[in-house]
Amino acid sequence: MSVMVSVFDAHRSRTSEKYTAYPPDVLPMFVAEMDSMLAEPVREALVAAVTNGDTGYVGHGRALPEAFADFAESRWAWRVDPDLVRTTTDVSVAAVEMLRRIIEPGDQVVIMPPVYPPFWEYVSEAGGTVTEVPLLAPDGPADPFDTTAGWRMDLDGLAQAFADGARTVLLCNPHNPLGLVHDRASLVALAKLAAEWDAVVVSDEIHAPLVHADAVFTPFVESCPEAAALGVSLTSASKAWNLAGTKCALIVGASERARAWFDALPTEVVERTGILGYTASVAAFSEGEPWLASLLTELAANRRTLAERIGDVLPGAEYRQPQASYLAWLDLRALPWGDDPAALLVDEAKVALASGPAFGRQGQGFARLNFGCSAETLDDGLSRLHTAFRQRADG
């Protein structure tokens, strides 16, 4: 049984941004939210909490740190110390609050565009200044079936940023919007370079449970001793189990330095965790893996459908199957939609995609497509895009 539902059914019953930001005739394939039903253990846990009136302030138990530690060891052989786990409302808040503990006003924070647009906002909200070290683009045309050849960190650029005064890196792993899973060798190289400059790495790992079978996820702090000493990981059940609105994320450390950062967090940072998000996350990490396996099977089929059809649907477009998640980074620079194809396609194709330039100047001519949907919805989206392309081509 599919975990996905019809996007049109979702339009009729859901009130989240994905289904209300555009008119009903626009297919929403922009924001990173799936057209999925809840995993049964998660649904049951939430129903029980609401039925019992358990909707107050979050408690101070160890259920979620322990559930995540078990999940991390089972899935990634990552031994998490539950005493070095804190919760908060979401990964955005976790990123800002950790940066506030780490940097001084005006300090440089490295980000690697094209990257999730709020990264710029996190840095400024925390009082820092952004230093961009863009990822190195792939060489040559994209092979849509090759998930190994792609973008990579610019280690020379990072070294120069450290030499110029940067002492913090905000990493995205897996990297949104590319679906790039940084390999262990790259993470170790980053950690050793950071150690030379006494720099800190804050790693957003929210998409980690969604890594596909042909890639291997390595948590940054688990990659090597240097990373454990200077890093912190941010994660959540929200992307993998479609729980963004329930408001719960985890901050995970692996050192006494991290413990000191955590101890310095304002009490409210932890206490703003949503109790329903906490409840849902415990259920997801402890009982949600069978549902997650079914989800990943459906997502793998959709990413392959894109690989098989992209050349016919949008001749001249380039796409590589992502190693993680349900987000496709479409290179539409050869097509007649300019620097921001999404801005035109929402009218011409009635498909809402995420704007490429929002991910940095490296995103000009690109758009991000969310294939966390049913096969039928994906087919509809591709058909609409093809029709829009033909209308452009026919003038």
XYZ file of C-alpha atoms in Angstrom:
395
model
C 0.000 0.000 0.000
C 1.319 3.420 -0.958
C 2.177 5.889 1.793
C 1.298 8.730 -0.587
C -2.128 10.246 -1.155
C -3.573 12.131 -4.092
C -2.457 15.732 -4.069
C -6.020 16.703 -4.941
C -7.359 14.890 -1.861
C -4.723 16.681 0.202
C -5.818 20.017 -1.292
C -9.313 19.379 -0.005
C -8.365 18.370 3.531
C -5.078 20.056 4.486
C -4.318 23.626 5.478
C -0.519 23.710 5.444
C 1.483 26.052 3.214
C 1.955 23.460 0.495
C -1.761 23.257 -0.226
C -2.808 26.860 0.395
C -0.023 29.008 -1.069
C -1.353 28.655 -4.640
C -4.785 28.269 -6.234
C -6.146 24.707 -6.461
C -5.341 24.440 -10.188
C -1.603 24.791 -9.449
C 0.239 21.554 -8.683
C 2.327 22.198 -5.518
C 5.813 20.740 -5.965
C 7.824 23.446 -4.215
C 8.059 23.308 -0.415
C 9.737 20.257 1.167
C 6.595 18.595 2.450
C 5.328 15.269 1.160
C 1.858 14.190 0.043
C 2.036 11.333 2.525
C -0.137 9.883 5.231
C 1.330 9.607 8.705
C 3.105 6.431 9.708
C 0.659 4.355 11.745
C 2.731 4.381 14.978
C 3.040 8.157 14.730
C -0.671 8.626 14.100
C -1.571 6.361 17.011
C 0.799 8.193 19.348
C -0.641 11.586 18.397
C -4.249 10.412 18.661
C -3.545 8.952 22.099
C -1.904 12.176 23.259
C -4.823 14.325 22.075
C -7.382 11.884 23.477
C -5.636 11.981 26.851
C -5.241 15.760 26.796
C -1.465 15.432 26.824
C -0.925 18.753 25.080
C 0.860 20.826 27.718
C 4.453 21.959 28.003
C 7.067 19.385 27.091
C 8.546 17.387 29.964
C 12.197 16.673 30.720
C 12.383 12.937 30.100
C 14.916 10.950 28.094
C 12.485 9.135 25.798
C 13.409 11.020 22.627
C 17.203 11.161 23.153
C 17.176 7.419 23.824
C 14.895 6.647 20.861
C 17.118 8.671 18.550
C 20.271 7.065 19.942
C 18.860 3.602 19.203
C 17.816 4.683 15.695
C 21.205 6.250 14.959
C 23.129 3.177 16.091
C 20.901 0.821 14.127
C 20.890 2.867 10.946
C 24.339 4.483 10.848
C 26.386 2.697 13.558
C 26.514 6.091 15.290
C 26.729 5.789 19.068
C 24.935 8.838 20.392
C 25.163 9.720 24.071
C 21.587 10.624 25.113
C 23.052 13.022 27.671
C 24.468 15.029 24.761
C 21.111 15.492 23.033
C 18.855 18.510 23.431
C 15.530 19.276 21.769
C 13.965 22.468 20.459
C 11.202 23.541 18.105
C 12.866 22.904 14.753
C 16.220 22.732 12.991
C 16.009 26.423 12.064
C 15.884 27.419 15.729
C 18.586 24.870 16.545
C 20.904 26.386 13.919
C 20.378 29.962 15.090
C 20.748 29.141 18.775
C 23.898 27.079 18.253
C 25.442 29.847 16.169
C 24.621 32.304 18.945
C 26.562 30.143 21.391
C 29.534 29.794 19.044
C 30.100 33.130 17.290
C 30.612 36.742 18.285
C 28.687 39.550 16.525
C 30.056 40.088 13.048
C 31.943 36.782 12.866
C 32.136 35.065 9.507
C 30.104 31.890 9.010
C 30.776 29.780 5.922
C 27.910 28.382 3.883
C 28.189 26.392 0.644
C 25.666 27.468 -1.997
C 23.571 26.451 -3.766
C 22.023 25.733 -0.390
C 18.753 25.889 1.534
C 17.743 29.592 1.397
C 17.230 30.139 5.160
C 20.947 29.473 5.777
C 21.640 33.149 5.001
C 18.920 34.134 7.472
C 20.227 31.841 10.217
C 23.613 33.544 10.108
C 22.260 37.074 10.136
C 19.734 36.278 12.886
C 22.574 34.926 15.030
C 24.579 38.118 14.464
C 27.134 36.746 12.014
C 28.116 37.594 8.463
C 27.928 35.104 5.618
C 31.036 33.939 3.765
C 30.102 31.937 0.697
C 32.304 29.054 -0.408
C 30.226 27.557 -3.223
C 30.279 23.850 -3.871
C 32.301 22.814 -6.896
C 30.001 22.015 -9.795
C 30.206 18.725 -11.689
C 32.341 18.494 -14.783
C 30.555 17.932 -18.064
C 26.922 17.167 -18.807
C 24.818 15.380 -16.212
C 24.070 11.687 -16.483
C 20.635 11.401 -14.835
C 21.345 7.819 -13.763
C 24.725 8.532 -12.145
C 24.205 9.344 -8.473
C 27.938 9.386 -7.691
C 29.236 12.074 -10.052
C 28.236 15.491 -8.838
C 28.914 18.452 -6.665
C 31.619 18.483 -3.986
C 33.100 20.702 -1.290
C 35.705 23.270 -2.307
C 38.364 22.424 0.274
C 40.774 25.015 -1.097
C 38.056 27.628 -0.832
C 37.325 26.570 2.737
C 41.007 26.837 3.628
C 41.059 30.368 2.206
C 37.929 31.286 4.164
C 39.573 30.105 7.380
C 42.731 32.011 6.503
C 40.570 35.117 5.992
C 39.079 34.795 9.464
C 36.068 32.478 9.287
C 35.833 30.137 12.273
C 32.417 28.519 11.763
C 30.907 26.396 8.996
C 27.188 25.793 8.581
C 27.151 22.491 6.726
C 24.198 20.849 4.984
C 24.493 17.039 4.891
C 22.644 15.671 2.982
C 22.868 18.861 0.972
C 19.631 20.586 0.021
C 18.780 21.182 -2.877
C 21.208 18.750 -4.504
C 20.514 15.579 -2.549
C 24.291 15.297 -2.173
C 25.474 13.012 0.639
C 28.956 14.171 1.586
C 31.179 11.097 1.796
C 33.258 10.305 4.844
C 36.507 11.356 3.171
C 35.117 14.829 2.476
C 33.805 15.195 6.020
C 37.133 14.098 7.474
C 38.968 16.571 5.250
C 36.643 19.344 6.410
C 37.078 18.356 10.068
C 40.867 18.249 9.885
C 40.947 21.594 8.111
C 38.622 23.107 10.712
C 40.779 21.676 13.504
C 43.827 23.461 12.112
C 42.015 26.783 12.534
C 40.103 25.956 15.719
C 36.878 26.294 13.757
C 33.452 24.821 14.523
C 31.113 22.928 12.194
C 27.341 22.984 12.692
C 25.856 20.257 10.492
C 22.206 20.330 9.406
C 21.369 16.638 8.925
C 17.594 16.826 8.725
C 17.412 14.757 5.516
C 19.664 11.957 6.819
C 16.930 9.322 7.310
C 16.009 9.797 3.633
C 19.330 8.638 2.141
C 18.767 6.217 -0.725
C 20.187 2.710 -0.976
C 23.021 3.690 -3.328
C 24.577 6.168 -0.888
C 25.997 5.977 2.620
C 25.278 8.701 5.164
C 27.972 9.630 7.669
C 26.999 11.930 10.553
C 29.566 14.714 10.700
C 30.461 14.274 14.373
C 30.925 10.533 13.820
C 33.248 10.919 10.840
C 36.506 11.247 12.821
C 37.784 12.309 16.260
C 38.420 15.868 15.103
C 34.803 16.188 13.971
C 33.513 14.879 17.279
C 35.572 17.497 19.118
C 34.527 20.509 17.063
C 31.113 19.682 15.640
C 27.436 19.482 16.446
C 24.668 17.801 14.440
C 21.123 19.094 13.997
C 18.362 16.736 12.949
C 14.664 15.928 13.211
C 12.031 13.369 12.284
C 10.196 16.139 10.457
C 11.351 15.551 6.871
C 11.420 11.752 6.852
C 8.051 11.317 8.589
C 6.411 14.554 7.338
C 6.067 16.127 10.790
C 7.223 19.711 10.249
C 4.153 21.241 11.841
C 4.555 19.364 15.117
C 7.721 21.292 16.010
C 10.511 19.135 17.393
C 14.199 18.912 16.494
C 17.334 17.490 18.068
C 20.740 19.025 18.728
C 23.366 16.299 19.063
C 26.889 16.697 20.394
C 29.833 14.391 20.950
C 32.181 16.347 23.219
C 32.466 18.287 26.450
C 32.731 21.411 24.313
C 29.284 20.650 22.925
C 27.980 20.029 26.438
C 29.148 23.521 27.413
C 27.292 25.015 24.441
C 24.167 23.083 25.403
C 24.406 24.157 29.047
C 24.582 27.774 27.878
C 21.345 27.528 25.891
C 18.503 29.589 27.359
C 16.019 27.339 29.148
C 13.279 28.430 26.765
C 15.133 27.029 23.732
C 14.490 23.509 25.007
C 11.137 24.190 26.630
C 9.664 25.522 23.386
C 9.815 21.995 21.969
C 6.299 20.985 20.966
C 5.025 18.130 23.118
C 3.139 16.647 20.169
C 6.316 16.858 18.079
C 8.249 15.150 20.854
C 5.613 12.398 21.072
C 5.526 11.940 17.301
C 9.331 11.862 17.069
C 9.642 9.154 19.718
C 7.171 7.028 17.762
C 8.905 7.727 14.448
C 12.416 6.867 15.597
C 11.386 3.843 17.671
C 8.612 2.306 15.535
C 8.598 4.113 12.186
C 11.276 2.309 10.204
C 8.930 -0.084 8.329
C 6.920 2.899 7.084
C 10.160 4.710 6.214
C 11.303 1.722 4.158
C 8.066 1.825 2.159
C 8.455 5.555 1.649
C 12.007 5.209 0.376
C 10.884 2.560 -2.109
C 8.314 4.971 -3.540
C 10.762 7.871 -3.614
C 13.383 5.736 -5.373
C 10.844 4.871 -8.061
C 9.949 8.534 -8.530
C 13.555 9.706 -8.791
C 14.153 7.048 -11.441
C 11.023 8.080 -13.331
C 12.472 11.575 -13.502
C 15.759 10.188 -14.804
C 13.986 8.160 -17.475
C 11.658 10.913 -18.639
C 13.419 14.245 -18.143
C 15.044 14.234 -21.592
C 11.705 13.791 -23.337
C 9.693 16.031 -21.033
C 12.139 18.944 -21.111
C 14.691 18.489 -23.913
C 17.923 20.182 -22.898
C 17.236 19.982 -19.149
C 19.786 18.261 -16.917
C 19.160 16.304 -13.732
C 21.062 13.863 -11.546
C 19.199 11.478 -9.311
C 19.707 12.761 -5.754
C 21.431 10.515 -3.248
C 18.970 11.583 -0.577
C 15.492 12.966 -0.051
C 12.722 13.776 -2.516
C 14.067 16.969 -4.062
C 15.210 17.179 -7.680
C 17.578 19.973 -8.712
C 16.674 20.699 -12.325
C 19.148 22.522 -14.568
C 16.912 24.414 -16.990
C 19.509 26.880 -18.237
C 19.238 25.577 -21.804
C 15.485 26.175 -21.820
C 13.652 29.444 -22.547
C 12.617 30.374 -18.992
C 15.502 32.620 -17.982
C 17.225 32.912 -14.621
C 14.176 31.949 -12.549
C 12.178 29.288 -14.401
C 9.887 28.644 -11.432
C 8.549 32.203 -11.619
C 7.236 31.558 -15.130
C 6.268 27.896 -14.826
C 3.759 28.552 -12.070
C 1.669 30.383 -14.689
C 2.684 28.598 -17.874
C 2.580 25.025 -16.529
C 0.430 25.461 -13.412
C 3.242 23.760 -11.487
C 4.782 25.442 -8.447
C 8.507 24.705 -8.149
C 11.054 26.215 -5.758
C 12.952 29.160 -7.226
C 16.540 28.262 -8.124
C 18.057 31.710 -7.454
C 16.740 31.564 -3.881
C 19.448 28.949 -3.237
C 22.188 31.373 -4.250
C 23.436 32.886 -7.480
C 24.559 29.385 -8.476
C 20.850 28.571 -8.795
C 20.193 30.909 -11.707
C 18.433 28.897 -14.399
C 17.608 26.091 -11.969
C 14.447 25.027 -10.162
C 13.815 22.503 -7.384
C 11.044 19.954 -7.842
C 9.530 17.979 -4.963
C 8.810 14.377 -5.988
C 7.560 13.375 -2.547
C 4.215 12.552 -4.095
C 2.301 9.731 -5.747
C 3.448 8.389 -9.104
C 0.244 9.796 -10.600
C 0.987 13.284 -9.270
C 4.519 13.157 -10.625
C 3.190 12.070 -14.016
C 0.749 14.989 -13.979
C 3.522 17.413 -13.105
C 5.776 16.158 -15.878
C 2.933 16.320 -18.376
C 2.217 19.915 -17.431
C 5.888 20.866 -17.742
C 6.119 19.201 -21.156
C 3.033 21.018 -22.383
C 4.495 24.339 -21.240
C 7.754 23.538 -23.008
C 5.983 22.670 -26.261
C 3.950 25.878 -26.128
C 7.181 27.865 -25.713
C 8.880 25.957 -28.507
C 5.945 26.434 -30.872
C 6.056 30.141 -30.182
